[in-house]
Amino acid sequence: MPSKLAISSMSLGRCFAGHSLDSKLDAAQRYGYLGIELFHEDLADVAEHLSNETSSPEGPSAEAQIAAARHILQKCQVRGLEIVCLQPFMHYDGLVDRTEHERRLEKLALWIELAHELQTDIIQIPANFLPADQVSDDLDLIVSDLCKVADIGSRALPPIRFAYESLCWSTRVDLWERCWDIVERVNRPNFGICLDTFNILGRIYADPTSPTGRTPNAKEAVRKSIANLVSRVHVSKVFYVQVVDAERLSKPLLPGHPYYNPEQPARMSWSRNCRLFYGETEYGAYLPVKEVARAFFHGIGFEGWVSLELFNRRMSDEGPEVPEELAMRGAISWAKLVRDLRIPVEGPLVTMPRVAASL
């Protein structure tokens, strides 16, 4: 199966900056994307605009969210876009507070219903990044928690798969190797991994707090990591991949830096502000993304959805040009990646806007 291009809905502009989901879907369609990762933030925004509910700190009601999911599916279908997954089902695994654990499990029932309405079979779970006093270091507990969601998903009709992803700032699971260990221990056919070039390299190669922007022995760490990935990971358990780069900062991300946030790990602040599309050296991209992506496509033989999950300060800028610009930049980066790695793809490579669908 050829690789198919997707992008996360939030990567084309934040809804709080005035970027509607319609405008982002239009931009994705014009630049040849075939699918989107739907961020729940965008679904909630649509639900709030469609319903007459009074705004609540808890967010829109289940009924409003379900109606929004149906609306979003229709909007995507008209534009020829598939919904790759619903994400992120956050802060679930390994919670110390087991009452909160049960509350989050209760929310999963709604997420599964939303996934069904969106006609996607994947819910993505990022490894927990709450403070260390809120996340257990007991990997047996984390595995047990994730077995629960997998079993619930397998009983759904149709069944739901879960893509677990280590973030480079996650509290207990910040390396793909540990993420893979957990996937193997969960040992359920509907529980797999999402591999992300940024989160792999953001942990072992990049250090935004260092003047060099790199960890000690960064190149050797990448070499070993790639060798391990190719030898250990079974491609059938890779549900989709994400390919993006990031900006090398001119100054270390320490107190006084404009992106410094004392309530966030430095890698999280860097991630939220400084991810870039593959090959954007003009913006400061410096991670060895091509080497890791080569391991995805040629080392383990991945085929399927490739999502460009960008987080960048540009997403929060206002102005109708933002979704168009980001969609174009992503499409250009995808075309470069496909050429660089000779990746078989579904659909044409589009770097100039196509005529919009009649909506």
XYZ file of C-alpha atoms in Angstrom:
359
model
C 0.000 0.000 0.000
C 1.473 3.394 -0.935
C 1.993 6.063 1.693
C -0.788 8.621 2.076
C -0.391 12.225 3.201
C -2.256 13.565 6.226
C -1.922 16.495 8.587
C -3.258 17.224 12.048
C -6.156 19.656 12.022
C -4.566 21.905 14.633
C -1.365 22.137 12.577
C -3.178 24.379 10.099
C -4.089 26.989 12.703
C -5.572 27.163 16.179
C -9.292 27.675 16.512
C -8.800 30.279 19.263
C -6.920 32.391 16.687
C -9.985 32.390 14.465
C -9.059 29.476 12.192
C -12.238 27.517 11.555
C -12.116 23.837 10.751
C -13.733 24.608 7.381
C -10.861 26.913 6.427
C -8.331 24.288 7.421
C -10.078 21.488 5.553
C -10.244 23.717 2.478
C -6.491 24.332 2.676
C -5.768 20.620 3.139
C -7.887 19.737 0.116
C -6.229 22.367 -2.064
C -2.751 21.043 -1.352
C -3.381 17.365 -1.916
C -3.747 15.997 1.611
C -5.786 12.819 1.731
C -6.512 12.709 5.448
C -6.459 14.562 8.741
C -5.703 13.719 12.321
C -8.642 15.364 14.055
C -7.686 17.167 17.241
C -10.450 17.102 19.812
C -9.940 20.847 20.269
C -11.304 21.379 16.752
C -14.216 19.021 17.314
C -15.129 20.874 20.524
C -14.931 24.198 18.693
C -17.326 22.963 16.012
C -19.653 21.613 18.702
C -19.746 24.977 20.467
C -20.544 26.812 17.244
C -23.254 24.378 16.143
C -25.068 24.095 19.459
C -27.000 26.656 21.460
C -25.480 25.491 24.728
C -24.139 27.890 27.311
C -20.351 27.667 27.418
C -19.128 25.330 30.181
C -15.683 24.690 31.683
C -16.381 21.010 31.022
C -16.738 21.708 27.322
C -19.631 20.842 25.024
C -22.103 18.136 25.989
C -21.800 14.623 24.616
C -24.803 15.279 22.373
C -23.202 18.416 20.926
C -19.932 16.609 20.305
C -21.661 13.717 18.543
C -23.556 16.163 16.321
C -20.260 17.929 15.580
C -18.597 14.618 14.651
C -21.349 13.899 12.139
C -21.001 17.406 10.720
C -17.201 17.091 10.448
C -17.428 13.742 8.680
C -19.711 15.245 6.066
C -17.365 18.212 5.585
C -14.416 15.861 5.135
C -16.229 13.560 2.730
C -17.185 16.434 0.451
C -13.504 17.369 0.266
C -12.281 13.817 -0.254
C -10.538 13.722 3.137
C -10.415 10.715 5.435
C -10.146 11.045 9.209
C -7.042 9.118 10.235
C -7.617 9.298 13.968
C -9.141 11.240 16.832
C -6.570 12.576 19.262
C -5.228 13.139 21.874
C -6.796 11.001 24.613
C -4.501 12.613 27.163
C -3.293 12.039 30.709
C -4.710 8.555 31.091
C -1.931 6.019 31.592
C -0.398 5.489 35.029
C -2.422 8.021 36.998
C -1.692 7.926 40.716
C -5.217 9.188 41.413
C -7.294 6.114 40.610
C -10.570 8.002 40.983
C -9.415 10.270 38.167
C -8.390 7.149 36.257
C -11.983 5.916 36.420
C -13.306 9.296 35.297
C -11.073 9.199 32.251
C -12.173 5.674 31.442
C -15.764 6.924 31.503
C -14.799 9.587 28.933
C -13.442 6.862 26.673
C -16.970 5.640 25.933
C -17.771 9.023 24.371
C -14.488 9.070 22.434
C -15.293 5.670 20.965
C -18.723 6.916 19.920
C -17.102 9.990 18.364
C -14.615 7.800 16.491
C -17.487 5.736 15.115
C -19.305 8.858 13.948
C -16.092 10.113 12.321
C -15.614 6.722 10.628
C -12.112 6.341 12.005
C -10.911 3.288 13.876
C -7.935 4.923 15.653
C -7.757 6.895 18.880
C -4.282 8.195 19.680
C -2.965 8.136 23.262
C 0.121 10.227 24.041
C 2.171 8.953 26.964
C 1.214 10.865 30.096
C 3.104 14.093 30.742
C 1.511 15.263 33.967
C 3.938 16.119 36.813
C 5.870 13.189 38.265
C 3.862 13.152 41.501
C 0.718 12.449 39.450
C 2.100 9.673 37.216
C 3.215 6.350 38.630
C 6.637 4.966 37.754
C 5.173 1.465 37.984
C 5.261 0.182 34.402
C 3.035 -2.732 35.396
C 0.306 -0.217 36.262
C 0.808 1.671 32.993
C 0.567 -1.585 31.024
C -2.542 -2.612 32.976
C -4.207 0.738 32.269
C -3.514 0.419 28.555
C -4.734 -3.180 28.475
C -8.048 -1.848 29.782
C -8.518 0.604 26.923
C -7.445 -1.984 24.364
C -9.984 -4.476 25.695
C -12.737 -1.861 25.730
C -11.857 -0.904 22.170
C -11.855 -4.503 20.981
C -15.415 -4.954 22.260
C -16.666 -1.873 20.399
C -18.609 -2.381 17.176
C -16.752 -1.732 14.982
C -13.578 -2.257 17.035
C -11.280 0.644 17.870
C -7.495 0.614 17.678
C -5.230 2.698 19.904
C -1.964 4.287 18.771
C 0.316 4.917 21.754
C 3.018 7.561 21.357
C 5.970 8.527 23.507
C 6.512 12.285 23.667
C 10.029 13.577 24.175
C 8.859 15.215 27.426
C 6.517 12.472 28.693
C 6.923 11.781 32.381
C 7.658 8.042 32.301
C 7.571 7.018 28.630
C 9.750 9.495 26.749
C 11.627 7.091 24.468
C 10.207 5.055 21.598
C 11.969 1.990 23.066
C 9.970 2.212 26.279
C 6.805 2.892 24.305
C 7.489 -0.218 22.212
C 8.163 -2.286 25.341
C 4.723 -1.289 26.612
C 3.053 -2.076 23.277
C 4.626 -5.535 23.371
C 3.534 -6.081 26.970
C -0.028 -4.948 26.274
C 0.018 -7.561 23.510
C -3.352 -6.776 21.960
C -3.938 -6.710 18.188
C -5.716 -3.343 18.446
C -2.948 -1.646 20.435
C 0.025 -0.295 18.502
C 2.474 2.555 18.236
C 2.670 5.907 16.479
C 6.261 6.670 15.502
C 7.157 10.359 15.249
C 10.467 11.682 13.952
C 10.213 14.771 16.150
C 9.511 12.942 19.401
C 12.222 10.368 18.734
C 14.878 12.956 17.879
C 13.632 15.548 20.347
C 14.627 13.196 23.143
C 17.901 11.633 21.979
C 19.379 14.209 19.586
C 18.030 17.629 20.559
C 18.400 19.520 23.805
C 16.840 22.993 23.589
C 18.484 23.978 26.891
C 21.990 23.415 25.509
C 23.966 26.090 23.638
C 24.647 23.490 20.937
C 20.986 22.450 20.675
C 22.134 18.840 20.933
C 22.588 16.140 23.533
C 26.075 14.719 24.222
C 26.911 11.992 21.681
C 23.784 12.911 19.709
C 24.848 11.291 16.430
C 25.814 8.018 18.065
C 22.528 7.945 19.990
C 20.619 8.316 16.720
C 22.655 5.595 15.042
C 21.951 3.138 17.855
C 18.290 4.112 18.038
C 17.760 3.548 14.320
C 19.495 0.171 14.459
C 17.287 -0.866 17.394
C 14.144 0.359 15.676
C 14.847 -1.594 12.503
C 15.674 -4.764 14.413
C 12.881 -4.610 16.993
C 9.757 -2.952 15.631
C 7.249 -5.042 13.715
C 5.619 -2.867 11.077
C 2.175 -4.408 11.647
C 2.068 -2.653 15.029
C 2.892 0.787 13.567
C -0.571 2.241 13.008
C 0.691 5.474 11.443
C 3.762 7.704 11.473
C 4.404 11.423 11.864
C 7.246 13.239 10.110
C 8.320 16.750 11.083
C 11.511 18.592 12.014
C 12.257 21.408 14.489
C 14.095 24.691 14.841
C 17.483 25.053 16.451
C 17.231 27.936 18.868
C 19.731 30.775 18.770
C 19.806 30.833 22.588
C 19.194 28.035 25.113
C 15.612 27.686 26.300
C 16.242 28.748 29.881
C 14.656 31.382 32.172
C 14.489 34.645 30.261
C 13.954 32.986 26.868
C 10.688 34.106 25.204
C 9.490 30.483 24.996
C 10.439 29.599 28.569
C 7.536 28.414 30.709
C 8.329 27.396 34.285
C 5.282 25.111 34.296
C 6.467 23.079 31.308
C 9.477 20.888 30.564
C 11.790 22.719 28.175
C 11.217 20.156 25.424
C 7.463 20.721 25.679
C 7.828 24.499 25.319
C 10.197 23.977 22.394
C 7.779 21.526 20.794
C 4.814 23.877 21.124
C 6.656 26.768 19.485
C 9.328 25.392 17.197
C 8.373 22.326 15.209
C 8.951 22.697 11.474
C 8.124 20.717 8.396
C 10.749 18.381 6.960
C 13.596 20.125 5.199
C 12.738 23.682 6.269
C 16.339 24.690 6.801
C 15.430 28.286 5.970
C 13.555 28.350 9.290
C 16.334 26.614 11.228
C 15.408 22.928 10.850
C 18.323 20.792 12.056
C 17.184 17.357 13.158
C 18.377 14.270 11.216
C 14.812 13.515 10.176
C 15.756 11.904 6.876
C 17.736 9.140 8.612
C 14.872 8.264 10.970
C 12.263 8.515 8.215
C 14.397 6.208 6.073
C 14.200 3.667 8.892
C 10.391 4.003 8.866
C 9.899 3.571 5.136
C 12.816 1.363 4.102
C 14.101 -0.148 7.350
C 10.831 -1.589 8.678
C 8.865 -1.113 5.450
C 6.091 1.146 6.702
C 3.258 1.897 4.278
C 0.140 3.850 5.119
C -0.728 7.189 6.692
C 2.058 9.734 7.103
C 0.930 12.745 9.110
C 2.659 16.101 9.379
C 1.948 16.923 13.017
C 3.253 20.445 13.329
C 3.156 22.581 16.449
C 4.513 26.063 15.889
C 3.897 29.606 17.088
C 2.653 30.461 13.583
C -0.479 28.386 14.251
C -1.601 30.950 16.838
C -1.308 33.917 14.478
C -4.512 35.453 13.210
C -5.240 36.026 9.543
C -6.850 33.973 6.778
C -3.470 33.313 5.158
C -2.258 31.061 7.996
C -3.985 27.752 7.046
C -3.045 28.273 3.395
C 0.584 28.986 4.235
C 0.951 26.015 6.562
C -0.793 23.630 4.174
C 1.501 24.768 1.350
C 4.648 24.464 3.442
C 3.640 20.962 4.512
C 2.916 19.902 0.933
C 6.303 21.213 -0.236
C 8.037 19.315 2.569
C 6.174 16.122 1.679
C 7.200 16.390 -1.954
C 10.817 16.822 -0.854
C 10.650 13.833 1.500
C 9.118 11.647 -1.198
C 11.873 12.617 -3.637
C 14.658 12.270 -1.078
C 13.591 8.801 0.057
C 11.831 7.577 -3.094
C 8.631 6.773 -1.229
C 5.752 5.258 -3.240
C 2.735 7.472 -2.595
C -0.978 7.584 -3.266
C -2.151 10.678 -5.086
C -0.215 13.437 -6.822
C 2.346 15.657 -5.147
C 0.737 19.091 -4.937
C 2.787 22.203 -4.211
C 0.452 24.714 -5.880
C -3.191 25.112 -4.823
C -5.766 23.043 -6.637
C -9.218 24.312 -7.536
C -11.353 23.970 -4.421
C -14.175 21.490 -4.256
C -17.681 22.823 -4.761
C -18.927 23.062 -1.204
